[in-house]
mmCIF file of C-alpha atoms in Angstrom:
data_model
loop_
_atom_site.group_PDB
_atom_site.id
_atom_site.type_symbol
_atom_site.label_atom_id
_atom_site.label_comp_id
_atom_site.label_asym_id
_atom_site.label_seq_id
_atom_site.Cartn_x
_atom_site.Cartn_y
_atom_site.Cartn_z
ATOM 1 C CA GLN H 23 -0.019 -0.001 0.014
ATOM 2 C CA ALA H 24 1.371 3.452 -0.979
ATOM 3 C CA LEU H 25 1.837 6.175 1.532
ATOM 4 C CA ALA H 26 -0.788 8.903 1.397
ATOM 5 C CA GLY H 27 -0.413 12.634 1.056
ATOM 6 C CA GLU H 28 2.959 14.259 1.552
ATOM 7 C CA ARG H 29 4.418 11.270 3.335
ATOM 8 C CA PRO H 30 6.566 9.862 0.492
ATOM 9 C CA GLN H 31 8.245 13.186 -0.122
ATOM 10 C CA VAL H 32 8.675 13.993 3.560
ATOM 11 C CA TYR H 33 10.129 10.560 4.435
ATOM 12 C CA THR H 34 12.414 10.697 1.383
ATOM 13 C CA SER H 35 13.659 14.091 2.402
ATOM 14 C CA ILE H 36 14.406 12.917 5.968
ATOM 15 C CA LYS H 37 16.474 10.046 4.530
ATOM 16 C CA GLU H 38 18.339 12.256 2.058
ATOM 17 C CA GLU H 39 19.106 15.077 4.496
ATOM 18 C CA SER H 40 20.162 12.526 7.192
ATOM 19 C CA ASP H 41 22.503 10.896 4.707
ATOM 20 C CA LYS H 42 24.001 14.376 3.879
ATOM 21 C CA LEU H 43 24.455 14.967 7.614
ATOM 22 C CA LYS H 44 26.276 11.696 8.069
ATOM 23 C CA ASP H 45 28.544 12.455 5.104
ATOM 24 C CA LEU H 46 29.270 15.961 6.382
ATOM 25 C CA PHE H 47 30.026 14.585 9.864
ATOM 26 C CA ASP H 48 32.462 12.088 8.453
ATOM 27 C CA LYS H 49 34.348 14.975 6.838
ATOM 28 C CA LYS H 50 34.778 17.094 9.986
ATOM 29 C CA PRO H 51 38.278 18.363 10.628
ATOM 30 C CA HIS H 52 40.464 16.877 13.380
ATOM 31 C CA ASP H 53 41.867 20.166 14.624
ATOM 32 C CA VAL H 54 39.795 21.332 17.647
ATOM 33 C CA ARG H 55 39.270 24.876 16.483
ATOM 34 C CA GLU H 56 38.507 23.937 12.888
ATOM 35 C CA GLU H 57 36.156 21.260 14.099
ATOM 36 C CA ALA H 58 34.267 23.682 16.345
ATOM 37 C CA LYS H 59 33.827 26.115 13.416
ATOM 38 C CA TYR H 60 32.852 23.284 11.080
ATOM 39 C CA LEU H 61 30.206 21.937 13.541
ATOM 40 C CA CYS H 62 28.707 25.433 13.897
ATOM 41 C CA ASP H 63 28.889 26.508 10.295
ATOM 42 C CA ILE H 64 28.264 23.218 8.472
ATOM 43 C CA ILE H 65 26.797 20.518 10.751
ATOM 44 C CA LYS H 66 24.347 22.619 12.699
ATOM 45 C CA PRO H 67 22.556 24.041 9.631
ATOM 46 C CA GLN H 68 22.282 20.537 8.281
ATOM 47 C CA MET H 69 20.869 19.327 11.524
ATOM 48 C CA LEU H 70 18.189 22.046 11.210
ATOM 49 C CA LYS H 71 17.271 20.841 7.709
ATOM 50 C CA VAL H 72 16.768 17.322 9.087
ATOM 51 C CA ARG H 73 14.731 18.685 11.992
ATOM 52 C CA GLU H 74 12.494 20.632 9.618
ATOM 53 C CA PHE H 75 11.421 17.456 7.847
ATOM 54 C CA VAL H 76 11.160 15.381 11.029
ATOM 55 C CA ASP H 77 8.862 18.069 12.523
ATOM 56 C CA LYS H 78 6.775 17.905 9.313
ATOM 57 C CA ALA H 79 6.585 14.145 9.580
ATOM 58 C CA GLU H 80 5.499 14.389 13.194
ATOM 59 C CA GLY H 81 2.574 16.549 12.013
ATOM 60 C CA LEU H 82 1.520 13.874 9.545
ATOM 61 C CA LEU H 83 1.128 11.192 12.245
ATOM 62 C CA GLU H 84 -2.217 10.560 13.811
ATOM 63 C CA LYS H 85 -1.803 11.409 17.559
ATOM 64 C CA GLY H 86 -3.166 8.095 18.749
ATOM 65 C CA LEU H 87 -0.434 6.284 16.748
ATOM 66 C CA TYR H 88 2.465 8.283 18.154
ATOM 67 C CA PRO H 89 4.453 5.886 20.388
ATOM 68 C CA TYR H 90 5.722 8.540 22.711
ATOM 69 C CA PRO H 91 4.690 12.027 23.959
ATOM 70 C CA THR H 92 5.202 14.953 21.667
ATOM 71 C CA TYR H 93 7.594 17.709 22.610
ATOM 72 C CA GLU H 94 4.580 19.969 23.164
ATOM 73 C CA THR H 95 2.935 17.503 25.527
ATOM 74 C CA MET H 96 6.136 17.092 27.578
ATOM 75 C CA LEU H 97 6.510 20.870 27.849
ATOM 76 C CA TYR H 98 2.937 21.895 28.638
ATOM 77 C CA SER H 99 1.228 18.844 30.146
ATOM 78 C CA HIS H 100 1.729 20.153 33.686
ATOM 79 C CA HIS H 101 -0.555 23.170 32.821
ATOM 80 C CA SER H 102 -3.684 21.042 32.424
#
């Protein structure tokens, strides 16, 4: 059965961007200062790209099927 809606594109994007992140991480410099700059300038933006698609995928899941609490639930459940 094929995935409905935006799911195929979103899940493919997660895989592609995660693969890019792994490749970039494998290329990080070994000098401590260069590594710190690389992590901030290269790795962190790529992590944000992955996060963007993961957040989108989370929104596509039916709440009753989600196996663990959402970030929002963990943050604000004490207010109810």
